[in-house]
Amino acid sequence: MMSTATLVLTAVGSVLLLLLLVMKARLHAFVALMLVSVGAGILSGMPLEKITETMQQGMGGTLGFLAIVVALGSMFGKILHETGAVDQIAMRMLKTFGEQRAHYAMGIAGFICALPLFFEVAVVLLISIAFAVAKRTGGNLVRLVIPLFAGVAAAAAFVLPGPAPMLLAAQMHADFGWMILLGLCAAIPGMLIAGPLFGSFIARHVHFTLPEESFRPPTDQQTLPSFGFSLSLILFPLVLVGLKTIGAHFVEQGSRLYNILEFVGHPFIAILLACLITIYGLARRQGMDKSRVMQICGEALQPAGIILLVIGAGGSLSRCWWIRV
């Protein structure tokens, strides 16, 4: 067993090497992580024949749970966008808060709409709403996009079913319902402070006007699903997970109801049901044919695959770091 100091130095050196490979050598993050994993295994004194086995265990252990959630969640979010549910929520928030408080609307819309989406995807999908408001009001775009980014980031970092909190909950064997509750307690204040409040402050010093050619109007509201239905679809998997947590405290353990709540409240089943309802209760009812639904699901898995590979490679690296501890 190696000393603690040696292991710490190996970890620090691995991080620095990773940054060098990604930022200077311009290697893809997945390739860089795999190379650093091999280096970390060698430097930590791991036998050569054990390095690849350890990397495989790290990859499998990390993705065994997360891959299903991310894959289903990416399809769920993509269909919500293609059917206009995301646009409906954003536009309703703006209508409710008014143009004077549009920065609060953008923060809340970003937070809600990012729950079923990846950070980058949510920003790309919602940025046109911020452009539309800035174009209509002639206001500072900075005052709108900072809250949008803060809302999306808060949801992605703290609230299930985001990949990061989902991975953390799985590895720590935490209760998913409590993770949602505590995540909301951290995310909402963080979103308000880093979003509308900071956005209003920084907008006094930084001004950006939207160029004419960059504007793309949002989806026609007449083609959008209702706000209530759109919001209920996004909250549906969170409610199922929450019911599982409630059932664990108020329903007799081992009873039929308890087992049902445990089953439907698992993230696999909760997101799977939400995905099926979105396909057949929203997309198909809007007249979207089966081939188009299949195409949307396939497109959604492309960015998800890259994200999963990078997360899995990170699991391999962490396994090579600490297997010698």
XYZ file of C-alpha atoms in Angstrom:
325
model
C 0.000 0.000 0.000
C 1.369 3.385 -0.987
C 1.621 6.351 1.346
C -1.148 8.922 1.483
C 1.186 11.651 0.239
C 2.115 9.621 -2.838
C -1.523 8.950 -3.654
C -2.422 12.621 -3.239
C 0.441 13.665 -5.506
C -0.687 11.084 -8.055
C -4.208 12.487 -7.973
C -3.000 16.084 -8.345
C -0.648 15.130 -11.155
C -3.453 13.265 -12.911
C -5.692 16.322 -12.821
C -2.938 18.563 -14.176
C -2.155 16.069 -16.937
C -5.837 15.841 -17.803
C -6.085 19.614 -18.139
C -2.947 19.667 -20.290
C -4.249 16.972 -22.634
C -7.650 18.619 -23.038
C -6.648 22.287 -23.183
C -3.234 22.152 -24.857
C -3.091 18.883 -26.782
C -6.802 19.290 -27.672
C -7.579 15.629 -27.091
C -11.193 14.617 -26.621
C -12.089 14.418 -22.935
C -12.875 10.698 -23.188
C -9.489 9.836 -24.707
C -7.696 12.098 -22.229
C -9.450 10.491 -19.263
C -8.567 7.001 -20.452
C -4.896 7.943 -20.880
C -4.771 9.570 -17.462
C -6.450 6.506 -15.938
C -3.649 4.310 -17.273
C -1.045 6.753 -15.976
C -2.695 6.963 -12.561
C -2.756 3.181 -12.304
C 0.937 2.898 -13.149
C 2.031 5.705 -10.820
C -0.040 4.356 -7.939
C 1.861 1.071 -8.128
C -0.932 -1.031 -9.568
C 0.215 -4.222 -11.366
C -0.017 -3.797 -15.123
C -2.354 -6.749 -15.539
C -4.797 -5.135 -13.092
C -5.006 -1.710 -14.735
C -7.373 -2.596 -17.573
C -9.525 -4.714 -15.262
C -9.773 -1.838 -12.801
C -10.685 0.603 -15.579
C -13.413 -1.756 -16.743
C -14.810 -2.027 -13.225
C -14.763 1.747 -12.836
C -16.560 2.280 -16.135
C -19.184 -0.379 -15.439
C -19.767 0.651 -11.848
C -20.329 4.262 -12.834
C -22.568 3.666 -15.846
C -24.525 0.659 -14.591
C -27.138 2.944 -13.064
C -26.574 6.245 -14.817
C -26.709 5.058 -18.434
C -30.377 4.074 -18.256
C -31.427 7.286 -16.542
C -29.495 9.555 -18.898
C -30.656 7.715 -22.028
C -34.330 7.811 -21.053
C -34.047 11.362 -19.750
C -32.471 12.628 -22.953
C -35.293 11.150 -25.049
C -37.867 12.543 -22.631
C -36.419 16.042 -22.836
C -35.977 15.980 -26.601
C -39.613 15.031 -27.197
C -40.754 17.768 -24.805
C -38.823 20.265 -26.883
C -39.985 18.991 -30.267
C -43.631 19.101 -29.194
C -43.325 22.675 -27.891
C -43.795 21.890 -24.187
C -40.536 23.624 -23.251
C -41.464 26.749 -25.225
C -44.908 26.797 -23.613
C -43.478 26.843 -20.096
C -40.982 29.581 -20.936
C -43.575 31.783 -22.626
C -46.061 31.340 -19.781
C -43.421 32.364 -17.259
C -42.743 35.513 -19.261
C -46.444 36.303 -19.556
C -46.981 35.793 -15.823
C -44.055 37.906 -14.639
C -44.282 40.603 -17.306
C -41.506 42.264 -19.245
C -40.278 44.299 -16.262
C -39.545 41.121 -14.314
C -38.586 39.053 -17.329
C -35.228 38.201 -15.751
C -37.027 36.323 -12.962
C -39.161 34.571 -15.558
C -36.078 33.463 -17.481
C -34.455 32.087 -14.338
C -37.522 30.090 -13.315
C -38.173 28.900 -16.870
C -34.561 27.791 -17.192
C -34.770 25.958 -13.882
C -37.992 24.105 -14.722
C -37.183 23.297 -18.335
C -33.680 22.067 -17.507
C -34.988 19.290 -15.247
C -35.405 16.821 -18.139
C -32.586 18.279 -20.276
C -28.808 18.480 -20.283
C -27.276 21.864 -19.491
C -26.071 22.571 -23.022
C -29.315 21.382 -24.599
C -31.488 23.491 -22.289
C -29.454 26.625 -23.020
C -29.664 26.099 -26.781
C -33.406 25.463 -26.648
C -34.266 28.401 -24.389
C -31.892 31.054 -25.678
C -34.322 31.966 -28.457
C -36.883 32.943 -25.796
C -34.378 35.351 -24.251
C -33.624 36.727 -27.716
C -37.331 37.260 -28.367
C -37.846 39.174 -25.117
C -34.735 41.292 -25.653
C -35.870 42.078 -29.179
C -39.367 43.071 -28.068
C -38.297 45.199 -25.103
C -35.033 46.533 -26.485
C -33.451 45.701 -23.134
C -30.018 44.464 -22.192
C -29.589 40.831 -23.195
C -27.163 40.268 -20.303
C -29.989 40.869 -17.827
C -31.905 37.960 -19.376
C -29.293 35.353 -20.223
C -27.516 35.406 -16.836
C -30.707 34.284 -15.017
C -31.338 31.739 -17.761
C -27.880 30.218 -17.333
C -28.221 30.297 -13.544
C -31.572 28.506 -13.622
C -30.325 25.821 -15.984
C -27.082 25.361 -14.026
C -28.896 25.108 -10.683
C -31.218 22.400 -11.983
C -28.388 20.459 -13.626
C -26.125 20.632 -10.577
C -28.524 20.040 -7.693
C -31.823 18.481 -8.745
C -32.635 14.968 -9.923
C -32.823 13.643 -12.617
C -29.721 15.616 -13.620
C -26.739 13.334 -14.377
C -24.489 14.825 -11.677
C -26.892 14.602 -8.701
C -28.177 11.252 -9.961
C -24.644 9.834 -10.023
C -23.941 11.248 -6.565
C -27.140 9.785 -5.133
C -26.437 6.375 -6.654
C -22.848 6.158 -5.421
C -23.751 7.356 -1.921
C -26.855 5.116 -1.795
C -28.896 8.172 -0.845
C -32.667 8.334 -0.865
C -33.736 9.940 -4.137
C -36.684 11.745 -2.595
C -34.500 13.434 -0.006
C -32.010 14.272 -2.743
C -34.758 16.105 -4.621
C -35.852 18.018 -1.510
C -32.344 19.014 -0.440
C -31.414 19.784 -4.035
C -34.331 22.203 -4.315
C -33.301 23.872 -1.045
C -29.844 24.507 -2.504
C -30.830 25.200 -6.108
C -33.605 27.773 -5.682
C -31.658 30.290 -3.533
C -28.591 29.756 -5.702
C -30.595 30.402 -8.854
C -32.131 33.598 -7.450
C -28.820 35.015 -6.226
C -26.661 34.050 -9.203
C -29.452 34.709 -11.700
C -31.894 37.634 -11.403
C -30.036 39.455 -8.617
C -26.536 39.164 -10.039
C -27.858 39.593 -13.581
C -29.468 42.917 -12.674
C -26.241 44.074 -11.037
C -23.864 43.087 -13.823
C -26.213 44.445 -16.488
C -25.479 47.939 -15.160
C -21.853 47.527 -16.188
C -22.093 45.240 -19.230
C -24.495 45.983 -22.055
C -25.174 43.789 -25.051
C -27.772 44.524 -27.703
C -29.113 41.702 -29.810
C -27.951 41.822 -33.457
C -30.737 41.726 -36.025
C -29.538 38.585 -37.770
C -29.270 36.522 -34.584
C -32.955 36.630 -33.744
C -35.074 33.524 -34.236
C -38.696 33.790 -33.076
C -40.013 31.135 -30.698
C -42.534 28.506 -31.659
C -46.049 29.676 -32.564
C -48.095 29.468 -29.368
C -51.130 28.108 -31.211
C -49.264 24.858 -31.862
C -48.071 24.385 -28.286
C -49.547 22.002 -25.694
C -51.205 23.526 -22.649
C -49.058 24.934 -19.873
C -50.577 22.660 -17.230
C -49.978 19.512 -19.243
C -46.440 20.573 -20.157
C -45.543 21.305 -16.537
C -47.167 18.108 -15.271
C -45.079 16.036 -17.685
C -41.837 17.542 -16.395
C -42.851 17.106 -12.760
C -44.295 13.612 -13.231
C -41.082 11.601 -12.610
C -40.166 13.824 -9.662
C -43.576 13.197 -8.094
C -43.186 9.435 -8.470
C -39.772 9.518 -6.808
C -41.201 11.708 -4.048
C -44.071 9.275 -3.455
C -41.534 6.509 -2.944
C -39.837 8.523 -0.206
C -43.154 9.368 1.443
C -44.244 5.744 1.263
C -41.079 4.623 3.014
C -42.142 6.620 6.093
C -45.926 6.240 6.149
C -46.710 2.911 4.449
C -46.167 -0.429 6.124
C -42.976 -1.984 4.854
C -43.566 -5.153 2.863
C -47.182 -4.303 2.042
C -48.440 -4.341 -1.540
C -48.741 -0.551 -1.671
C -45.212 -0.175 -0.314
C -43.809 -2.466 -3.014
C -45.721 -0.622 -5.740
C -44.402 2.750 -4.567
C -40.877 1.352 -4.380
C -41.210 0.087 -7.941
C -42.754 3.112 -9.662
C -40.629 5.502 -7.601
C -37.345 4.084 -8.814
C -35.728 6.520 -11.298
C -35.638 3.839 -14.013
C -39.396 3.301 -13.908
C -40.321 6.927 -13.179
C -38.479 8.300 -16.204
C -39.557 5.373 -18.398
C -43.227 6.062 -17.604
C -42.722 9.784 -18.196
C -41.094 9.036 -21.531
C -43.962 6.767 -22.621
C -46.600 9.318 -21.581
C -44.748 12.026 -23.491
C -44.588 9.872 -26.624
C -48.151 8.571 -26.656
C -49.926 11.288 -24.682
C -48.278 14.271 -26.345
C -46.245 13.563 -29.477
C -48.612 11.034 -31.023
C -51.694 13.090 -30.107
C -50.162 16.048 -31.920
C -50.038 13.938 -35.060
C -46.345 13.078 -34.959
C -45.820 9.790 -36.801
C -43.903 6.836 -35.397
C -40.890 7.293 -37.640
C -40.494 10.899 -36.505
C -40.707 9.861 -32.850
C -38.045 7.223 -33.460
C -35.864 9.798 -35.208
C -36.186 12.225 -32.283
C -35.238 9.512 -29.800
C -32.228 8.576 -31.901
C -31.084 12.185 -32.129
C -31.443 12.562 -28.368
C -29.099 9.653 -27.700
C -26.208 11.143 -29.675
C -25.193 13.829 -27.137
C -26.167 11.478 -24.307
C -23.687 8.889 -25.575
C -20.801 11.346 -25.473
C -21.713 12.490 -21.983
C -21.981 8.914 -20.738
C -18.589 7.979 -22.176
C -16.930 10.922 -20.449
C -18.661 10.141 -17.147
C -17.687 6.481 -17.450
C -14.075 7.388 -18.187
C -14.132 9.552 -15.080
C -15.285 6.491 -13.152
C -12.319 4.551 -14.518
C -9.960 7.299 -13.399
C -11.404 7.460 -9.901
C -11.162 3.678 -9.612
C -7.493 3.749 -10.587
C -6.870 6.523 -8.060
C -8.365 4.904 -5.004
C -8.025 1.167 -5.601
C -4.661 1.314 -3.873
C -5.891 3.228 -0.826
